[in-house]
CSV table of C-alpha atoms in Angstrom, one decimal:
chain,number,residue,atom,x,y,z
J,236,MET,CA,26.2,-5.8,-8.4
J,237,LYS,CA,27.2,-2.1,-8.7
J,238,LYS,CA,27.0,-3.0,-12.9
J,239,ILE,CA,23.7,-4.3,-12.2
J,240,ILE,CA,22.4,-1.2,-10.7
J,241,ALA,CA,24.1,1.2,-12.8
J,242,ALA,CA,22.4,-0.6,-16.0
J,243,VAL,CA,19.2,-0.6,-14.1
J,244,LEU,CA,19.5,3.1,-13.5
J,245,ILE,CA,20.1,4.1,-16.8
J,246,ALA,CA,17.1,1.7,-18.2
J,247,THR,CA,14.9,3.6,-15.4
J,248,LEU,CA,15.9,6.9,-16.5
J,249,THR,CA,15.7,6.4,-20.0
J,250,LEU,CA,11.7,4.7,-19.5
J,251,THR,CA,11.0,8.0,-17.5
J,252,LEU,CA,12.2,10.0,-20.0
J,253,PHE,CA,10.2,8.6,-22.8
J,254,ALA,CA,7.4,8.4,-20.7
J,255,ALA,CA,7.3,12.0,-19.8
J,256,CYS,CA,7.1,13.0,-23.5
J,257,GLY,CA,5.0,10.4,-24.8
J,258,ASN,CA,2.7,10.4,-22.3
J,259,LYS,CA,2.0,13.9,-20.9
J,260,LYS,CA,-1.6,14.0,-21.4
J,261,SER,CA,-2.3,10.8,-20.0
J,262,ASP,CA,-0.2,11.8,-16.9
J,263,GLU,CA,-2.4,14.9,-16.2
J,264,THR,CA,-5.4,13.2,-16.8
J,265,GLU,CA,-5.5,9.6,-15.7
J,266,THR,CA,-6.1,8.8,-12.1
J,267,THR,CA,-7.4,5.8,-10.1
J,268,LYS,CA,-10.2,5.3,-7.3
J,269,TYR,CA,-7.5,6.5,-4.9
J,270,GLY,CA,-6.5,9.3,-7.1
J,271,LEU,CA,-2.8,8.0,-7.7
J,272,ALA,CA,-0.7,9.0,-10.5
J,273,PRO,CA,-0.2,6.8,-13.7
J,274,ASN,CA,2.6,4.4,-14.3
J,275,HIS,CA,5.6,5.1,-16.4
J,276,ASN,CA,3.7,4.0,-19.4
J,277,GLY,CA,1.2,5.9,-18.9
J,278,GLU,CA,-1.4,3.6,-17.3
J,279,PRO,CA,-3.5,3.4,-14.5
J,280,VAL,CA,-1.3,1.9,-11.7
J,281,LYS,CA,-3.6,-1.2,-10.7
J,282,PRO,CA,-5.4,-3.5,-12.6
J,283,TYR,CA,-8.7,-3.7,-10.4
J,284,ALA,CA,-9.0,-7.4,-9.9
J,285,GLU,CA,-12.0,-9.4,-9.3
J,286,PHE,CA,-12.3,-10.9,-5.5
J,287,ASP,CA,-15.9,-11.1,-4.1
J,288,SER,CA,-15.1,-12.7,-0.6
J,289,ASN,CA,-16.0,-10.0,1.8
J,290,LEU,CA,-17.4,-9.0,5.2
J,291,THR,CA,-19.7,-5.7,5.3
J,292,ASP,CA,-21.4,-4.7,8.6
J,293,ALA,CA,-21.5,-1.4,11.1
J,294,LYS,CA,-21.2,-0.6,14.5
J,295,GLU,CA,-22.8,2.5,16.6
J,296,PHE,CA,-21.3,4.3,19.5
J,297,LYS,CA,-23.1,6.4,21.9
J,298,ASN,CA,-22.8,8.8,24.5
J,299,ALA,CA,-23.5,8.8,28.2
J,300,ASP,CA,-27.1,10.3,26.8
J,301,GLY,CA,-27.8,7.6,24.6
J,302,LYS,CA,-27.0,9.6,21.4
J,303,VAL,CA,-25.5,8.0,18.9
J,304,VAL,CA,-22.2,10.0,17.7
J,305,TYR,CA,-20.0,7.7,16.1
J,306,LYS,CA,-20.7,5.1,13.4
J,307,VAL,CA,-18.1,2.6,12.0
J,308,GLU,CA,-19.0,1.4,8.4
J,309,TYR,CA,-16.9,-1.4,7.1
J,310,ASP,CA,-16.9,-3.4,3.6
J,311,VAL,CA,-13.1,-5.5,3.9
J,312,PRO,CA,-11.8,-8.5,2.6
J,313,TRP,CA,-12.6,-11.7,4.3
J,314,LEU,CA,-12.0,-15.3,3.7
J,315,ASN,CA,-14.9,-17.7,3.5
J,316,ASP,CA,-15.4,-21.4,3.6
J,317,THR,CA,-13.6,-22.1,0.1
J,318,TYR,CA,-10.7,-21.6,1.6
J,319,SER,CA,-8.7,-23.6,3.8
J,320,GLU,CA,-9.5,-23.7,7.5
J,321,GLU,CA,-5.9,-22.2,8.5
J,322,ALA,CA,-6.0,-19.3,5.4
J,323,LYS,CA,-9.4,-18.3,7.1
J,324,THR,CA,-8.3,-17.9,10.4
J,325,GLN,CA,-5.0,-16.5,9.8
J,326,PHE,CA,-6.4,-14.0,7.2
J,327,ASN,CA,-9.7,-12.8,8.9
J,328,ASN,CA,-7.9,-12.9,12.3
J,329,TYR,CA,-5.4,-10.3,10.9
J,330,ILE,CA,-7.9,-8.2,9.1
J,331,GLN,CA,-9.9,-7.7,12.4
J,332,ALA,CA,-7.1,-6.8,14.3
J,333,GLU,CA,-5.4,-4.3,12.0
J,334,PHE,CA,-8.5,-2.7,10.6
J,335,ILE,CA,-11.6,-3.4,12.1
J,336,ASP,CA,-10.7,-3.2,15.8
J,337,THR,CA,-8.1,-0.2,15.3
J,338,ALA,CA,-11.3,1.9,14.1
J,339,LEU,CA,-13.4,0.7,16.7
J,340,ALA,CA,-11.4,1.6,19.3
J,341,PHE,CA,-10.8,5.1,18.1
J,342,ALA,CA,-14.6,5.7,17.5
J,343,GLU,CA,-15.0,3.8,21.4
J,344,ASN,CA,-12.4,6.6,22.6
J,345,ASN,CA,-13.4,9.8,21.1
J,346,VAL,CA,-16.8,9.1,21.9
J,347,LYS,CA,-16.6,11.7,24.8
J,348,ASN,CA,-15.3,14.4,22.5
J,349,VAL,CA,-18.3,14.7,20.6
J,350,ARG,CA,-19.8,17.8,20.6
J,351,PRO,CA,-23.3,18.1,22.1
J,352,ASP,CA,-24.3,20.1,19.2
J,353,GLU,CA,-23.3,18.1,16.5
J,354,THR,CA,-26.5,16.8,14.7
J,355,GLU,CA,-25.0,14.0,12.6
J,356,PRO,CA,-23.1,11.0,13.8
J,357,ARG,CA,-19.0,11.0,12.8
J,358,THR,CA,-18.6,8.1,10.4
J,359,ILE,CA,-15.6,6.3,9.7
J,360,LYS,CA,-15.6,3.8,6.9
J,361,ILE,CA,-13.2,1.4,5.9
J,362,SER,CA,-13.5,-0.3,2.3
J,363,TYR,CA,-11.1,-2.2,-0.2
J,364,GLU,CA,-10.2,-2.8,-3.5
J,365,PRO,CA,-8.6,-5.8,-4.7
J,366,VAL,CA,-5.2,-4.7,-6.8
J,367,TYR,CA,-4.3,-8.7,-8.1
J,368,LYS,CA,-5.6,-12.0,-7.6
J,369,LEU,CA,-4.5,-15.6,-8.4
J,370,ASP,CA,-5.4,-18.8,-7.2
J,371,ASN,CA,-3.0,-18.6,-4.2
J,372,VAL,CA,-2.2,-14.7,-3.9
J,373,LEU,CA,-4.0,-11.5,-3.4
J,374,SER,CA,-2.9,-7.9,-3.3
J,375,VAL,CA,-5.3,-5.6,-2.0
J,376,VAL,CA,-5.8,-2.0,-0.8
J,377,ILE,CA,-7.4,-1.5,2.3
J,378,SER,CA,-8.9,2.4,2.9
J,379,THR,CA,-9.8,4.0,6.5
J,380,ALA,CA,-11.5,7.1,6.1
J,381,TYR,CA,-11.7,9.2,9.6
J,382,SER,CA,-13.5,12.0,7.5
J,383,SER,CA,-14.1,12.8,4.3
J,384,GLN,CA,-10.9,15.0,3.8
J,385,SER,CA,-9.0,12.1,5.9
J,386,SER,CA,-8.2,8.4,4.6
J,387,ILE,CA,-5.2,6.1,5.4
J,388,ASN,CA,-4.6,3.5,2.5
J,389,VAL,CA,-2.9,0.2,3.7
J,390,TYR,CA,-1.2,-1.9,0.8
J,391,ARG,CA,-0.9,-5.7,1.5
J,392,THR,CA,-0.1,-8.7,-0.1
J,393,PHE,CA,-1.6,-12.4,1.2
J,394,ASN,CA,-0.8,-15.9,0.6
J,395,LEU,CA,-4.3,-17.2,0.3
J,396,ASP,CA,-2.6,-21.0,1.3
J,397,ASN,CA,-2.2,-19.7,4.3
J,398,GLY,CA,-3.6,-16.3,4.8
J,399,PHE,CA,-0.5,-14.9,6.1
J,400,VAL,CA,0.7,-11.6,5.0
J,401,LEU,CA,3.6,-11.4,2.6
J,402,HIS,CA,6.8,-9.6,2.6
J,403,ALA,CA,8.8,-8.3,-0.3
J,404,GLU,CA,11.8,-10.4,0.8
J,405,GLU,CA,9.9,-13.6,-0.3
J,406,PHE,CA,9.9,-12.4,-3.5
J,407,PHE,CA,13.7,-11.9,-3.4
J,408,THR,CA,16.0,-14.4,-5.1
J,409,GLU,CA,19.3,-13.3,-4.4
J,410,ASN,CA,20.8,-11.9,-0.8
J,411,VAL,CA,18.0,-9.8,0.8
J,412,GLU,CA,20.5,-7.1,1.9
J,413,GLU,CA,22.3,-6.7,-1.4
J,414,THR,CA,18.5,-6.4,-3.1
J,415,LYS,CA,17.4,-4.1,-0.7
J,416,GLU,CA,20.4,-1.9,-1.4
J,417,ALA,CA,19.9,-2.3,-4.9
J,418,ILE,CA,16.3,-1.5,-4.8
J,419,PHE,CA,17.3,1.8,-2.9
J,420,ASP,CA,19.6,2.8,-5.4
J,421,THR,CA,17.3,2.6,-8.2
J,422,LEU,CA,14.6,4.5,-6.4
J,423,LEU,CA,17.0,7.2,-5.1
J,424,PRO,CA,16.2,9.8,-8.3
J,425,GLU,CA,12.6,9.7,-7.6
J,426,ALA,CA,12.6,9.5,-3.9
J,427,ALA,CA,14.8,12.8,-4.0
J,428,ALA,CA,12.1,14.3,-6.1
J,429,LEU,CA,9.9,14.0,-3.3
J,430,LEU,CA,11.6,16.1,-0.7
J,431,PRO,CA,10.6,19.5,-0.4
J,432,GLU,CA,12.8,22.5,-2.2
J,433,ASP,CA,15.6,23.6,-0.3
J,434,SER,CA,17.9,25.7,-2.4
J,435,LYS,CA,20.3,25.8,0.6
J,436,VAL,CA,20.8,22.0,0.2
J,437,SER,CA,23.3,20.6,-2.4
J,438,ALA,CA,22.3,17.7,-5.0
J,439,GLU,CA,24.6,15.4,-3.1
J,440,GLU,CA,22.9,16.3,0.2
J,441,LYS,CA,19.9,15.7,-1.3
J,442,ASN,CA,20.3,12.8,-2.2
J,443,ALA,CA,22.0,11.3,1.0
J,444,LEU,CA,18.9,12.9,2.6
J,445,ALA,CA,16.5,10.9,0.3
J,446,ALA,CA,18.6,7.7,0.6
J,447,GLU,CA,18.3,7.6,4.4
J,448,LYS,CA,14.4,8.1,4.3
J,449,LEU,CA,13.9,5.3,1.7
J,450,ALA,CA,15.9,2.9,3.8
J,451,ALA,CA,14.4,4.1,7.0
J,452,GLY,CA,10.7,4.3,5.9
J,453,PHE,CA,11.2,0.7,3.9
J,454,ASP,CA,7.7,-1.6,4.8
J,455,SER,CA,8.4,-5.1,3.5
J,456,ALA,CA,4.7,-5.8,3.8
J,457,SER,CA,3.5,-2.4,2.3
J,458,PHE,CA,3.8,-3.7,-1.7
J,459,TYR,CA,1.8,-5.3,-4.3
J,460,ILE,CA,2.3,-7.2,-7.4
J,461,THR,CA,1.1,-7.3,-10.9
J,462,ASP,CA,1.8,-9.3,-14.0
J,463,SER,CA,4.3,-6.7,-15.3
J,464,TYR,CA,5.4,-4.8,-12.2
J,465,ILE,CA,6.0,-4.3,-8.7
J,466,ALA,CA,5.2,-1.6,-6.5
J,467,PHE,CA,6.6,-0.3,-3.3
J,468,ILE,CA,4.4,1.8,-1.3
J,469,TYR,CA,5.7,4.4,1.1
J,470,ASN,CA,3.8,7.0,2.8
J,471,ILE,CA,4.5,10.7,1.7
J,472,SER,CA,4.8,11.8,5.1
J,473,ALA,CA,8.3,9.5,5.1
J,474,PHE,CA,9.8,12.4,3.0
J,475,SER,CA,7.8,15.6,4.5
J,476,GLU,CA,8.1,16.2,8.0
J,477,GLY,CA,4.8,17.4,9.5
J,478,MET,CA,2.7,15.5,8.0
J,479,GLY,CA,0.5,12.4,8.9
J,480,ALA,CA,-0.3,9.4,7.5
J,481,GLY,CA,-3.6,10.9,5.7
J,482,ALA,CA,-1.4,12.6,3.3
J,483,GLY,CA,-1.4,9.5,1.3
J,484,THR,CA,1.1,7.2,-0.3
J,485,HIS,CA,3.6,7.0,-3.1
J,486,GLU,CA,4.0,4.2,-5.5
J,487,PHE,CA,7.3,3.4,-6.5
J,488,ILE,CA,7.0,1.0,-9.4
J,489,LEU,CA,9.4,-0.9,-10.5
J,490,ASP,CA,8.8,-3.2,-14.3
J,491,MET,CA,9.6,-6.6,-14.2
J,492,THR,CA,12.8,-6.2,-16.4
J,493,THR,CA,14.4,-3.8,-13.7
J,494,CYS,CA,12.9,-6.4,-11.1
J,495,SER,CA,14.5,-9.5,-12.8
J,496,ASN,CA,18.0,-7.6,-13.3
J,497,LEU,CA,17.6,-6.8,-9.4
J,498,GLY,CA,16.9,-10.1,-8.1
J,499,ILE,CA,13.1,-10.0,-7.6
J,500,THR,CA,10.6,-12.3,-9.1
J,501,ASN,CA,6.5,-11.6,-9.2
J,502,ASP,CA,6.4,-15.6,-9.7
J,503,PRO,CA,4.1,-16.8,-6.6
J,504,ALA,CA,5.3,-20.3,-7.3
J,505,VAL,CA,8.1,-19.5,-5.4
J,506,LEU,CA,6.3,-19.6,-2.3
J,507,LYS,CA,5.7,-22.9,-2.7
J,508,ALA,CA,9.3,-23.8,-3.1
J,509,LYS,CA,10.7,-22.0,0.0
């Protein structure tokens, strides 16, 4: 396993160096809808997929005087009758509980905090973009904007056969703990670069801290797949103290050659085999 990790690290660093030299212009100009950086090949990180099964609605919240002071507007992925009853129930209940109900509860709990002199209702907007779509797999990013300056992006990958959220371990082909260890070792240089600069911290100490934060901040449900790479998503706040979830996310992208060496597949067929 250590030999594999070493080989992967060399390949990853080489790709990064070539990308830095050959795609500097792309890195400076290409962005996606959510302001995310390009991948190591200079291409946008997400090939947006087609997915037209959604739920759109809005709810209003009034204060004691009957004035509308909060609105929650949402356009979320929502399985329709073309999917199985099990998939619809599981998927839609998850979206309802994790995103819609969370925003509705926030608005309801904060009605009393709206100042009487505010002329327009405060608005929470939930939107989504499909990232990758196959017959039985959907990767999607759902964004909840609590204001024009603050939004929280959540990435999830679903098994559309049953509606359940998939976890990265379900795409591991080798020992789970060894694979995680190999992933963290591969991501270490990039993670260390996310830490705030501190002249008092040695390179060895910085790497140790980055390794600790990689392990602590790993969310096996926070990833997406594509044909050519897998991205593991971390909140920026995991690497910088004092920052909230609204600070954004960072995508650690592993190309499929690297994934194969680490014992990770992007083949949804493995789901049927397990």
